Short mmCIF file of C-alpha atoms in Angstrom, two decimals:
data_model
loop_
_atom_site.label_atom_id
_atom_site.label_comp_id
_atom_site.label_asym_id
_atom_site.label_seq_id
_atom_site.Cartn_x
_atom_site.Cartn_y
_atom_site.Cartn_z
CA UNK Z 772 295.04 1.48 248.54
CA UNK Z 773 295.08 5.78 248.62
CA UNK Z 774 298.92 6.58 247.48
CA UNK Z 775 300.24 10.31 248.39
CA UNK Z 776 301.01 12.16 245.33
CA UNK Z 777 303.15 15.60 246.20
CA UNK Z 778 304.34 16.31 242.39
CA UNK Z 779 302.42 15.81 239.32
CA UNK Z 780 304.19 15.77 236.06
CA UNK Z 781 302.23 17.07 232.92
CA UNK Z 782 303.31 15.12 229.78
CA UNK Z 783 301.47 17.40 227.24
CA UNK Z 784 301.11 21.26 226.13
CA UNK Z 785 298.45 23.72 225.23
CA UNK Z 786 295.54 24.62 226.83
CA UNK Z 787 295.07 21.10 228.38
CA UNK Z 788 298.02 21.59 230.31
CA UNK Z 789 296.67 24.66 231.78
CA UNK Z 790 293.67 22.85 232.60
CA UNK Z 791 295.66 20.38 234.36
CA UNK Z 792 297.66 22.62 236.23
CA UNK Z 793 294.95 24.29 237.65
CA UNK Z 794 293.20 21.26 238.83
CA UNK Z 795 296.54 19.84 240.60
CA UNK Z 796 297.12 23.45 242.11
CA UNK Z 797 293.45 22.82 243.97
CA UNK Z 798 294.63 19.95 245.01
CA UNK Z 799 297.65 21.43 246.61
CA UNK Z 800 299.86 19.71 244.56
CA UNK Z 801 303.50 21.03 242.79
CA UNK Z 802 302.93 20.90 239.19
CA UNK Z 803 306.08 19.91 236.70
CA UNK Z 804 305.51 20.78 232.69
CA UNK Z 805 307.36 19.40 230.07
CA UNK Z 806 307.99 21.31 227.56
CA UNK Z 807 309.87 21.16 223.72
CA UNK Z 808 312.37 24.10 223.11
CA UNK Z 809 309.19 25.58 221.12
CA UNK Z 810 306.74 25.61 224.11
CA UNK Z 811 309.58 27.60 226.31
CA UNK Z 812 307.37 30.45 226.30
CA UNK Z 813 304.13 28.64 226.60
CA UNK Z 814 301.63 29.57 229.09
CA UNK Z 815 301.26 26.29 230.63
CA UNK Z 816 305.56 26.82 231.38
CA UNK Z 817 304.48 29.92 233.45
CA UNK Z 818 301.91 28.61 235.24
CA UNK Z 819 303.76 25.68 236.49
CA UNK Z 820 305.68 25.60 239.20
CA UNK Z 821 308.48 23.84 237.61
CA UNK Z 822 309.36 23.39 233.63
CA UNK Z 823 311.28 20.93 232.30
CA UNK Z 824 312.93 20.48 228.55
CA UNK Z 825 312.56 17.04 227.11
CA UNK Z 826 313.18 17.82 223.52
CA UNK Z 827 313.29 19.30 220.02
CA UNK Z 828 310.22 21.03 218.40
CA UNK Z 829 309.17 17.94 216.47
CA UNK Z 830 306.65 16.01 218.67
CA UNK Z 831 308.22 12.72 217.91
CA UNK Z 832 311.38 14.16 219.19
CA UNK Z 833 309.23 15.13 222.73
CA UNK Z 834 305.78 14.90 223.56
CA UNK Z 835 305.45 11.43 221.56
CA UNK Z 836 309.42 10.32 222.81
CA UNK Z 837 308.29 7.71 225.70
CA UNK Z 838 312.00 6.84 227.09
CA UNK Z 839 312.45 11.04 227.03
CA UNK Z 840 309.10 11.66 229.10
CA UNK Z 841 309.45 9.21 231.75
CA UNK Z 842 312.94 9.90 232.23
CA UNK Z 843 312.10 13.65 232.44
CA UNK Z 844 309.43 12.18 234.75
CA UNK Z 845 311.57 10.30 236.92
CA UNK Z 846 314.37 13.11 237.40
CA UNK Z 847 311.81 15.95 238.37
CA UNK Z 848 310.79 13.68 241.36
CA UNK Z 849 307.15 13.66 240.61
CA UNK Z 850 304.92 11.03 242.02
CA UNK Z 851 302.41 11.07 238.87
CA UNK Z 852 302.04 11.91 235.27
CA UNK Z 853 299.39 13.06 233.63
CA UNK Z 854 298.97 12.28 229.78
CA UNK Z 855 296.27 15.01 229.18
CA UNK Z 856 294.64 14.13 225.25
CA UNK Z 857 296.81 12.90 222.30
CA UNK Z 858 300.41 12.60 222.25
CA UNK Z 859 301.26 9.39 224.79
CA UNK Z 860 297.77 9.69 226.30
CA UNK Z 861 296.21 6.33 225.05
CA UNK Z 862 299.89 4.60 224.62
CA UNK Z 863 299.95 1.78 226.48
CA UNK Z 864 303.49 1.16 226.63
CA UNK Z 865 303.75 4.91 227.78
CA UNK Z 866 301.26 3.99 230.89
CA UNK Z 867 303.56 0.74 231.45
CA UNK Z 868 306.54 2.93 231.26
CA UNK Z 869 305.60 5.39 233.55
CA UNK Z 870 304.33 2.32 236.22
CA UNK Z 871 307.47 0.65 235.49
CA UNK Z 872 309.54 2.98 237.06
CA UNK Z 873 307.27 3.70 239.77
CA UNK Z 874 304.79 6.25 238.81
CA UNK Z 875 301.30 6.60 238.64
CA UNK Z 876 299.59 7.15 235.52
CA UNK Z 877 296.69 9.56 235.67
CA UNK Z 878 294.23 7.17 233.37
CA UNK Z 879 293.51 3.59 233.23
CA UNK Z 880 295.42 0.29 233.62
CA UNK Z 881 297.74 -0.43 230.57
CA UNK Z 882 295.42 -3.65 230.05
CA UNK Z 883 292.46 -1.18 229.26
CA UNK Z 884 293.79 1.17 226.99
CA UNK Z 885 295.46 -1.63 224.58
CA UNK Z 886 291.42 -3.69 224.73
CA UNK Z 887 289.87 -0.30 224.02
CA UNK Z 888 292.44 1.00 221.68
CA UNK Z 889 292.12 -2.41 219.35
CA UNK Z 890 288.96 -2.25 217.21
CA UNK Z 891 288.28 -5.98 217.40
CA UNK Z 892 288.69 -6.46 221.29
CA UNK Z 893 286.39 -3.05 221.90
CA UNK Z 894 283.86 -4.38 219.76
CA UNK Z 895 283.86 -7.79 221.63
CA UNK Z 896 284.19 -6.12 224.95
CA UNK Z 897 281.26 -3.93 223.99
CA UNK Z 898 279.10 -7.04 222.86
CA UNK Z 899 280.01 -8.83 226.05
CA UNK Z 900 278.59 -5.83 227.97
CA UNK Z 901 275.18 -5.78 225.79
CA UNK Z 902 275.99 -2.94 223.98
CA UNK Z 903 274.58 -2.53 220.83
CA UNK Z 904 276.91 -2.30 218.12
CA UNK Z 905 276.13 -1.46 214.13
CA UNK Z 906 274.45 -4.91 212.90
CA UNK Z 907 276.84 -6.46 210.14
CA UNK Z 908 279.26 -9.60 209.42
CA UNK Z 909 281.76 -8.88 212.14
CA UNK Z 910 284.44 -9.69 209.64
CA UNK Z 911 285.06 -11.02 206.01
CA UNK Z 912 281.94 -12.18 204.04
CA UNK Z 913 283.25 -15.37 202.65
CA UNK Z 914 280.45 -16.58 200.13
CA UNK Z 915 277.03 -15.25 198.90
CA UNK Z 916 275.14 -17.48 200.77
CA UNK Z 917 276.96 -15.74 203.98
CA UNK Z 918 276.47 -12.25 202.89
CA UNK Z 919 272.42 -13.34 201.99
CA UNK Z 920 272.25 -14.39 205.86
CA UNK Z 921 273.88 -11.22 207.27
CA UNK Z 922 271.52 -8.52 204.82
CA UNK Z 923 268.62 -10.49 206.42
CA UNK Z 924 269.80 -9.18 209.68
CA UNK Z 925 270.77 -5.53 209.05
CA UNK Z 926 267.89 -5.00 206.33
CA UNK Z 927 268.62 -2.24 203.66
CA UNK Z 928 270.44 -0.14 203.43
CA UNK Z 929 273.95 -1.88 203.85
CA UNK Z 930 277.20 -0.90 203.78
CA UNK Z 931 279.74 -2.75 201.41
CA UNK Z 932 283.27 -2.34 202.46
CA UNK Z 933 286.78 -3.99 201.27
CA UNK Z 934 288.33 -5.54 204.40
CA UNK Z 935 291.96 -3.89 202.84
CA UNK Z 936 290.16 -0.57 202.18
CA UNK Z 937 290.23 2.21 204.62
CA UNK Z 938 289.64 6.23 204.61
CA UNK Z 939 286.13 5.59 202.65
CA UNK Z 940 287.88 3.80 200.00
CA UNK Z 941 285.71 0.43 198.44
CA UNK Z 942 282.97 1.76 199.71
CA UNK Z 943 279.31 0.89 198.18
CA UNK Z 944 275.70 1.55 199.99
CA UNK Z 945 273.27 -0.91 198.76
CA UNK Z 946 269.17 0.39 198.91
CA UNK Z 947 267.82 -3.15 198.29
CA UNK Z 948 268.03 -6.77 197.61
CA UNK Z 949 268.84 -6.56 193.43
CA UNK Z 950 271.53 -3.71 194.04
CA UNK Z 951 272.97 -5.74 196.88
CA UNK Z 952 273.23 -8.47 194.80
CA UNK Z 953 274.68 -6.45 191.70
CA UNK Z 954 276.50 -4.53 193.59
CA UNK Z 955 279.15 -7.72 196.03
CA UNK Z 956 280.78 -9.11 192.76
CA UNK Z 957 281.47 -5.34 191.45
CA UNK Z 958 282.49 -4.53 195.00
CA UNK Z 959 284.82 -7.76 195.35
CA UNK Z 960 286.64 -7.66 191.96
CA UNK Z 961 287.51 -4.13 192.33
CA UNK Z 962 288.83 -4.33 196.21
CA UNK Z 963 290.56 -7.26 194.30
CA UNK Z 964 292.00 -4.75 191.50
CA UNK Z 965 292.65 -2.08 194.45
CA UNK Z 966 294.04 -3.85 197.14
CA UNK Z 967 295.11 -6.89 196.21
CA UNK Z 968 292.34 -8.53 198.38
CA UNK Z 969 288.71 -8.96 197.47
CA UNK Z 970 287.85 -9.55 200.83
CA UNK Z 971 284.16 -7.80 201.65
CA UNK Z 972 282.48 -7.03 205.08
CA UNK Z 973 279.02 -5.55 205.73
CA UNK Z 974 277.59 -3.65 207.63
CA UNK Z 975 274.24 -1.80 208.43
CA UNK Z 976 274.41 1.82 206.73
CA UNK Z 977 273.27 4.66 208.81
CA UNK Z 978 272.30 7.14 206.41
CA UNK Z 979 271.96 10.50 208.74
CA UNK Z 980 273.92 9.44 212.27
CA UNK Z 981 274.45 11.88 214.96
CA UNK Z 982 277.51 11.44 216.76
CA UNK Z 983 276.77 11.37 220.81
CA UNK Z 984 278.89 9.99 223.48
CA UNK Z 985 278.69 9.38 227.07
CA UNK Z 986 281.31 10.60 230.10
CA UNK Z 987 281.79 8.18 232.83
CA UNK Z 988 284.16 8.22 235.56
CA UNK Z 989 285.59 4.67 236.96
CA UNK Z 990 287.90 4.01 240.23
CA UNK Z 991 288.66 0.27 239.33
CA UNK Z 992 285.08 -0.86 240.81
CA UNK Z 993 282.71 1.53 240.37
CA UNK Z 994 281.42 3.43 237.41
CA UNK Z 995 279.07 6.64 237.26
CA UNK Z 996 278.13 8.40 234.08
CA UNK Z 997 277.71 12.26 233.48
CA UNK Z 998 275.10 11.96 230.73
CA UNK Z 999 275.85 12.85 227.31
CA UNK Z 1000 277.36 15.26 224.67
CA UNK Z 1001 276.39 15.48 220.98
CA UNK Z 1002 279.80 16.36 218.61
CA UNK Z 1003 277.98 16.17 215.18
CA UNK Z 1004 278.97 19.26 213.67
CA UNK Z 1005 282.47 18.07 212.38
CA UNK Z 1006 284.95 18.71 209.58
CA UNK Z 1007 286.98 15.88 208.27
CA UNK Z 1008 285.86 14.30 211.09
CA UNK Z 1009 287.64 16.77 213.89
CA UNK Z 1010 284.85 17.69 216.25
CA UNK Z 1011 284.03 21.47 215.93
CA UNK Z 1012 281.45 22.52 218.00
CA UNK Z 1013 280.39 20.36 220.81
CA UNK Z 1014 276.95 20.15 223.34
CA UNK Z 1015 275.44 18.63 226.44
CA UNK Z 1016 273.20 17.20 226.95
CA UNK Z 1017 272.33 16.14 223.12
CA UNK Z 1018 269.43 18.53 222.35
CA UNK Z 1019 267.07 15.74 220.50
CA UNK Z 1020 267.70 12.94 222.47
CA UNK Z 1021 264.19 11.63 224.36
CA UNK Z 1022 264.58 10.86 228.05
CA UNK Z 1023 264.08 7.28 227.57
CA UNK Z 1024 266.84 6.44 225.06
CA UNK Z 1025 269.19 9.03 227.24
CA UNK Z 1026 268.54 6.51 230.13
CA UNK Z 1027 269.36 3.42 227.96
CA UNK Z 1028 272.50 5.25 226.61
CA UNK Z 1029 274.04 6.60 229.79
CA UNK Z 1030 273.57 3.19 231.09
CA UNK Z 1031 274.76 0.91 228.48
CA UNK Z 1032 278.03 3.01 228.94
CA UNK Z 1033 277.94 2.27 232.65
CA UNK Z 1034 277.50 -1.63 231.89
CA UNK Z 1035 280.86 -1.51 229.42
CA UNK Z 1036 283.35 0.51 231.34
CA UNK Z 1037 281.96 -1.60 234.32
CA UNK Z 1038 282.51 -4.80 232.52
CA UNK Z 1039 286.19 -3.87 232.40
CA UNK Z 1040 286.54 -2.29 236.00
CA UNK Z 1041 287.40 0.87 234.31
CA UNK Z 1042 289.65 3.34 236.06
CA UNK Z 1043 289.59 6.92 235.29
CA UNK Z 1044 288.03 9.12 232.94
CA UNK Z 1045 286.75 7.72 229.63
CA UNK Z 1046 284.17 8.41 227.30
CA UNK Z 1047 282.13 5.94 225.15
CA UNK Z 1048 281.27 7.10 221.70
CA UNK Z 1049 277.82 6.05 219.75
CA UNK Z 1050 276.39 6.73 216.43
CA UNK Z 1051 272.53 7.56 217.03
CA UNK Z 1052 269.99 6.95 214.36
CA UNK Z 1053 267.07 9.80 214.68
CA UNK Z 1054 265.04 8.09 212.80
CA UNK Z 1055 264.84 4.72 214.64
CA UNK Z 1056 266.27 6.03 217.84
CA UNK Z 1057 268.96 3.13 217.74
CA UNK Z 1058 272.38 3.96 218.98
CA UNK Z 1059 275.53 2.19 218.22
CA UNK Z 1060 278.74 1.98 219.75
CA UNK Z 1061 282.15 2.97 217.95
CA UNK Z 1062 284.54 3.07 220.19
CA UNK Z 1063 286.02 3.91 223.95
CA UNK Z 1064 288.57 6.81 224.38
CA UNK Z 1065 290.85 6.17 227.48
CA UNK Z 1066 291.13 9.81 228.46
CA UNK Z 1067 289.96 13.22 229.33
CA UNK Z 1068 288.47 14.73 226.03
CA UNK Z 1069 289.05 17.90 224.55
CA UNK Z 1070 284.90 18.68 225.16
CA UNK Z 1071 284.94 17.46 228.49
CA UNK Z 1072 283.96 20.93 230.03
CA UNK Z 1073 280.57 21.23 228.18
CA UNK Z 1074 279.89 17.81 230.93
CA UNK Z 1075 281.40 20.30 233.56
CA UNK Z 1076 279.13 22.84 232.94
CA UNK Z 1077 276.11 20.93 232.98
CA UNK Z 1078 276.90 18.95 236.16
CA UNK Z 1079 279.00 20.93 237.72
CA UNK Z 1080 282.09 18.51 238.76
CA UNK Z 1081 285.57 19.21 237.58
CA UNK Z 1082 286.46 15.98 235.81
CA UNK Z 1083 289.77 16.41 235.72
CA UNK Z 1084 290.32 16.98 239.06
CA UNK Z 1085 288.38 13.73 239.73
CA UNK Z 1086 290.62 11.95 237.55
CA UNK Z 1087 293.69 12.65 240.00
CA UNK Z 1088 291.74 11.84 242.69
CA UNK Z 1089 291.12 8.73 241.08
CA UNK Z 1090 294.84 8.18 240.18
CA UNK Z 1091 295.89 8.91 244.15
CA UNK Z 1092 293.84 5.84 245.03
CA UNK Z 1093 290.86 7.19 246.25
CA UNK Z 1094 287.16 5.82 245.44
CA UNK Z 1095 284.83 7.86 243.55
CA UNK Z 1096 283.44 10.56 245.70
CA UNK Z 1097 279.91 10.89 244.08
CA UNK Z 1098 276.92 8.44 243.44
CA UNK Z 1099 274.99 8.25 240.18
CA UNK Z 1100 272.27 9.80 242.35
CA UNK Z 1101 274.55 13.03 243.07
CA UNK Z 1102 274.90 13.62 239.35
CA UNK Z 1103 272.13 15.95 237.81
CA UNK Z 1104 272.28 17.93 234.58
CA UNK Z 1105 271.30 21.14 234.59
CA UNK Z 1106 270.87 23.65 231.66
CA UNK Z 1107 272.54 23.51 228.44
CA UNK Z 1108 276.10 24.22 227.44
CA UNK Z 1109 277.98 24.64 224.35
CA UNK Z 1110 281.53 24.73 223.07
CA UNK Z 1111 283.31 26.23 220.33
CA UNK Z 1112 286.82 25.39 219.39
CA UNK Z 1113 288.93 28.42 218.22
CA UNK Z 1114 291.58 27.13 215.88
CA UNK Z 1115 294.64 29.07 214.30
CA UNK Z 1116 292.94 28.47 210.72
CA UNK Z 1117 291.79 30.64 208.33
CA UNK Z 1118 287.75 29.50 207.46
CA UNK Z 1119 287.74 31.72 204.34
CA UNK Z 1120 290.76 29.81 203.02
CA UNK Z 1121 290.02 26.18 203.28
CA UNK Z 1122 291.01 26.16 207.27
CA UNK Z 1123 294.35 26.90 205.95
CA UNK Z 1124 296.66 26.96 209.30
CA UNK Z 1125 297.43 30.55 211.02
CA UNK Z 1126 300.07 30.10 213.29
CA UNK Z 1127 301.59 33.59 214.52
CA UNK Z 1128 302.16 36.16 217.18
CA UNK Z 1129 299.06 37.38 219.84
CA UNK Z 1130 299.26 41.25 219.18
CA UNK Z 1131 296.18 41.96 221.03
CA UNK Z 1132 293.38 39.68 222.66
CA UNK Z 1133 289.95 40.36 224.43
CA UNK Z 1134 288.43 37.07 226.71
CA UNK Z 1135 284.97 37.00 226.96
CA UNK Z 1136 283.77 36.94 230.32
CA UNK Z 1137 280.17 37.37 232.27
CA UNK Z 1138 277.76 34.81 233.98
CA UNK Z 1139 278.18 31.65 232.15
CA UNK Z 1140 280.97 32.04 230.11
CA UNK Z 1141 284.08 30.23 230.20
CA UNK Z 1142 287.53 30.04 227.79
CA UNK Z 1143 290.16 27.43 228.21
CA UNK Z 1144 292.83 28.58 226.29
CA UNK Z 1145 297.16 28.34 226.09
CA UNK Z 1146 297.21 32.23 224.75
CA UNK Z 1147 298.39 35.27 225.93
CA UNK Z 1148 299.02 38.76 224.95
CA UNK Z 1149 302.48 38.70 222.77
CA UNK Z 1150 302.45 34.90 222.83
CA UNK Z 1151 303.68 33.34 219.34
CA UNK Z 1152 301.66 30.49 218.34
CA UNK Z 1153 304.14 27.83 217.20
CA UNK Z 1154 303.24 25.75 213.78
CA UNK Z 1155 304.52 22.29 215.19
CA UNK Z 1156 301.42 21.17 216.93
CA UNK Z 1157 297.55 21.21 216.69
CA UNK Z 1158 295.46 24.61 215.88
CA UNK Z 1159 293.61 24.68 218.81
CA UNK Z 1160 294.28 28.18 220.38
CA UNK Z 1161 291.45 27.72 223.41
CA UNK Z 1162 287.78 26.46 223.83
CA UNK Z 1163 285.09 29.11 224.58
CA UNK Z 1164 282.23 27.70 226.54
CA UNK Z 1165 278.60 28.93 227.42
CA UNK Z 1166 276.20 27.55 229.81
CA UNK Z 1167 272.59 28.75 230.14
CA UNK Z 1168 269.16 27.59 231.35
CA UNK Z 1169 268.13 25.94 228.21
CA UNK Z 1170 269.99 25.58 224.71
CA UNK Z 1171 268.31 28.66 223.27
CA UNK Z 1172 269.76 30.98 225.78
CA UNK Z 1173 273.12 29.30 225.70
CA UNK Z 1174 273.14 30.07 221.59
CA UNK Z 1175 272.14 33.61 222.13
CA UNK Z 1176 274.66 33.75 225.32
CA UNK Z 1177 277.31 31.95 222.61
CA UNK Z 1178 276.94 34.68 219.89
CA UNK Z 1179 277.19 37.29 222.73
CA UNK Z 1180 280.88 35.81 223.93
CA UNK Z 1181 281.82 35.27 220.13
CA UNK Z 1182 281.21 38.51 219.63
CA UNK Z 1183 283.45 39.73 222.71
CA UNK Z 1184 286.52 37.70 221.95
CA UNK Z 1185 288.94 39.12 219.71
CA UNK Z 1186 292.27 38.00 219.18
CA UNK Z 1187 294.44 39.89 217.08
CA UNK Z 1188 297.51 38.98 215.03
CA UNK Z 1189 296.25 35.95 213.28
CA UNK Z 1190 293.19 34.34 211.59
CA UNK Z 1191 290.79 32.15 213.84
CA UNK Z 1192 287.65 29.90 213.28
CA UNK Z 1193 285.63 32.61 215.15
CA UNK Z 1194 283.91 33.66 211.86
CA UNK Z 1195 282.57 30.05 211.28
CA UNK Z 1196 281.12 29.77 214.73
CA UNK Z 1197 279.34 33.23 214.57
CA UNK Z 1198 277.69 31.91 211.52
CA UNK Z 1199 277.04 28.84 213.05
CA UNK Z 1200 275.19 29.87 216.02
CA UNK Z 1201 273.33 32.17 214.18
CA UNK Z 1202 272.00 29.35 211.24
CA UNK Z 1203 268.54 28.27 211.39
CA UNK Z 1204 269.49 24.60 211.29
CA UNK Z 1205 272.26 24.83 214.13
CA UNK Z 1206 269.67 26.91 215.96
CA UNK Z 1207 266.83 23.86 215.60
CA UNK Z 1208 269.61 21.32 216.03
CA UNK Z 1209 268.73 19.69 213.19
CA UNK Z 1210 271.77 18.61 211.95
CA UNK Z 1211 273.87 15.01 211.52
CA UNK Z 1212 277.57 14.11 211.13
CA UNK Z 1213 277.46 15.61 207.20
CA UNK Z 1214 275.82 18.77 207.63
CA UNK Z 1215 279.15 20.69 208.36
CA UNK Z 1216 281.02 19.60 205.33
CA UNK Z 1217 278.31 20.49 203.27
CA UNK Z 1218 277.34 23.52 204.51
CA UNK Z 1219 280.28 25.13 204.16
CA UNK Z 1220 280.76 24.49 200.55
CA UNK Z 1221 278.16 27.12 200.44
CA UNK Z 1222 279.78 29.32 202.55
CA UNK Z 1223 283.34 29.78 202.57
CA UNK Z 1224 282.57 33.52 201.01
CA UNK Z 1225 280.69 34.51 204.42
CA UNK Z 1226 283.83 33.57 206.48
CA UNK Z 1227 285.85 36.44 205.98
CA UNK Z 1228 287.09 37.38 209.42
CA UNK Z 1229 286.64 41.28 210.37
CA UNK L 1001 326.89 31.96 188.06
CA UNK L 1002 323.82 33.80 189.88
CA UNK L 1003 321.93 31.95 192.48
CA UNK L 1004 318.58 32.41 193.70
CA UNK L 1005 317.15 31.04 197.45
CA UNK L 1006 313.65 29.11 197.69
CA UNK L 1007 311.82 30.20 200.48
CA UNK L 1008 309.72 28.55 202.96
CA UNK L 1009 306.03 30.07 202.44
CA UNK L 1010 305.11 29.28 205.84
CA UNK L 1011 306.41 28.36 209.46
CA UNK L 1012 306.69 24.84 210.21
CA UNK L 1013 308.55 21.48 209.72
CA UNK L 1014 310.75 21.05 206.25
CA UNK L 1015 310.67 17.56 205.16
CA UNK L 1016 312.80 16.24 201.84
CA UNK L 1017 310.55 13.34 201.25
CA UNK L 1018 306.84 12.92 200.56
CA UNK L 1019 306.76 9.90 203.51
CA UNK L 1020 309.21 8.79 205.21
CA UNK L 1021 310.23 5.72 203.67
CA UNK L 1022 310.27 7.38 200.56
CA UNK L 1023 313.39 8.80 198.32
CA UNK L 1024 313.75 12.39 198.32
CA UNK L 1025 311.68 14.93 196.37
CA UNK L 1026 315.06 16.19 195.03
CA UNK L 1027 318.83 15.78 195.26
CA UNK L 1028 322.07 18.04 195.26
CA UNK L 1029 322.69 18.54 191.30
CA UNK L 1030 319.24 17.94 190.42
CA UNK L 1031 318.03 20.18 187.53
CA UNK L 1032 314.76 21.84 188.78
CA UNK L 1033 311.69 23.22 186.90
CA UNK L 1034 309.41 26.56 187.97
CA UNK L 1035 306.52 24.53 189.81
CA UNK L 1036 308.48 21.64 190.60
CA UNK L 1037 308.10 19.82 194.22
CA UNK L 1038 311.04 20.16 196.30
CA UNK L 1039 310.02 19.58 199.78
CA UNK L 1040 306.71 19.63 202.12
CA UNK L 1041 306.15 21.98 205.18
CA UNK L 1042 304.03 20.52 207.99
CA UNK L 1043 301.85 23.45 209.72
CA UNK L 1044 300.03 22.64 212.68
CA UNK L 1045 299.54 18.59 211.41
CA UNK L 1046 298.40 19.45 207.53
CA UNK L 1047 301.11 19.21 205.00
CA UNK L 1048 302.15 21.91 202.13
CA UNK L 1049 303.87 21.15 199.05
CA UNK L 1050 306.85 24.10 198.38
CA UNK L 1051 307.30 24.40 194.50
CA UNK L 1052 310.52 25.58 193.06
CA UNK L 1053 309.43 29.41 191.85
CA UNK L 1054 312.64 29.30 188.92
CA UNK L 1055 314.49 27.13 186.88
CA UNK L 1056 317.81 25.71 187.98
CA UNK L 1057 320.17 23.27 189.63
CA UNK L 1058 320.56 22.46 193.28
CA UNK L 1059 323.63 23.73 194.51
CA UNK L 1060 322.77 22.77 198.27
CA UNK L 1061 319.93 22.28 200.94
CA UNK L 1062 320.13 24.92 203.55
CA UNK L 1063 317.71 23.42 205.38
CA UNK L 1064 317.94 20.07 206.75
CA UNK L 1065 314.88 17.21 206.42
CA UNK L 1066 312.85 17.32 209.94
CA UNK L 1067 314.11 20.74 210.37
CA UNK L 1068 312.14 23.45 212.05
CA UNK L 1069 311.64 26.69 209.89
CA UNK L 1070 310.31 30.13 209.81
CA UNK L 1071 308.25 31.66 206.77
CA UNK L 1072 310.78 33.32 204.75
CA UNK L 1073 313.56 30.99 205.29
CA UNK L 1074 315.95 29.94 202.47
CA UNK L 1075 315.09 25.93 202.22
CA UNK L 1076 317.69 25.22 198.87
CA UNK L 1077 319.90 27.33 197.16
CA UNK L 1078 319.82 27.18 193.31
CA UNK L 1079 322.02 27.88 190.55
CA UNK L 1080 319.88 29.88 187.78
#
């Protein structure tokens, strides 16, 4: 059933709000931009047809306030709400409230958000769909006999984790059976002392993992994939640099990886844009399900660059009740794309946030270059939200050419008035390991330890 | 008695407590020493401690808990 949509309400801010407004305008929709008091002068507010103030600067009182956002959407006369990424994008209660108010939520059903948002139910869905998951105990190990059975299955090395732990605390790695037998009682005693709960679980340890993820679109019936991205270059679990496709992925693994993502999304009748994230072990060529993100992602443009589709526009069409407009055979990837996240942070000073006023701005151009940003000259970047200023994206025929093009585009980009992560990206684009695609999820943090000095902004 | 303002070192959101459920770092009338943490500034989702740059007694809080502040804006007035 198609539903007529005339007006789209954008329940987000920053560069993704600008991105959504552009897609909506191309679909001839009227756009209503929600904004906090701190975002009155934002680019999204300037570009939208109408702007609505939804509250104080603190996100908890504006962009995260379900009642205020839904009330503003209803009052604006909008037919549909796009949540972007972050904020309320994966909040099932918000999606429910939007639907209960008679509006369309541009994204999956509240049930799908809830299922994939819960680690246990997401893992169960993945297993049911035949998607590989990290071998392990899948829950608490109660006895030494059970533990022995689990490690026979996983092999070594294995990770022993405290059930009650978190953020890397209470984790031990055992490389052999002897070591495992020695570490288990220690780990249990330590977990009991630290968390008041000696419960442990066991998981295969992937020593050098790469982060790969598959983009899918579903219409509630069919699902297609748009190949994979690699996002291994991370700092504090935040992606810094993303590519499409994953340079090191053998063709047969790519086919199985993408098919597994389609299988999972199909099994839940997925609706909208989604990303299935995996760990990839280059040495064994095994991939393991991590999680599914039920929204558009920051790094979606690299996928758009290699496939030629506009994912944000397609997700709006799907929300309006249209069926998928492409078959899998219509989606072909060509060349290589890279995205660098340009943040208002000072890489020479431990990535200290650096809000401020944009005194000058040169946006790079030329063939194969795209800059998705919230900036304009004279704009004052508020301190209340995340530090993403823009995403510099390049496409070229192959990865080497894309790296050269990225270096050229980074040099063209100038943002005067505040510190940015541009020097980090210039150094990465010239690094021999990055150029050879020799990295894993641990690479960047180790790399940064030795190079803080060379990241001064000039 | 002389007074001195403790200024926000960064723009962002001022918090008087280390976490929503915790007690405030300091209250009016408390004695503070140079280097004592008097609050947090949240800037772009990262939290930074604000330390007193003088010894004294807190006369008043100029900025409220969770108030948006600019760099250089007074947070606390001390009697010194």
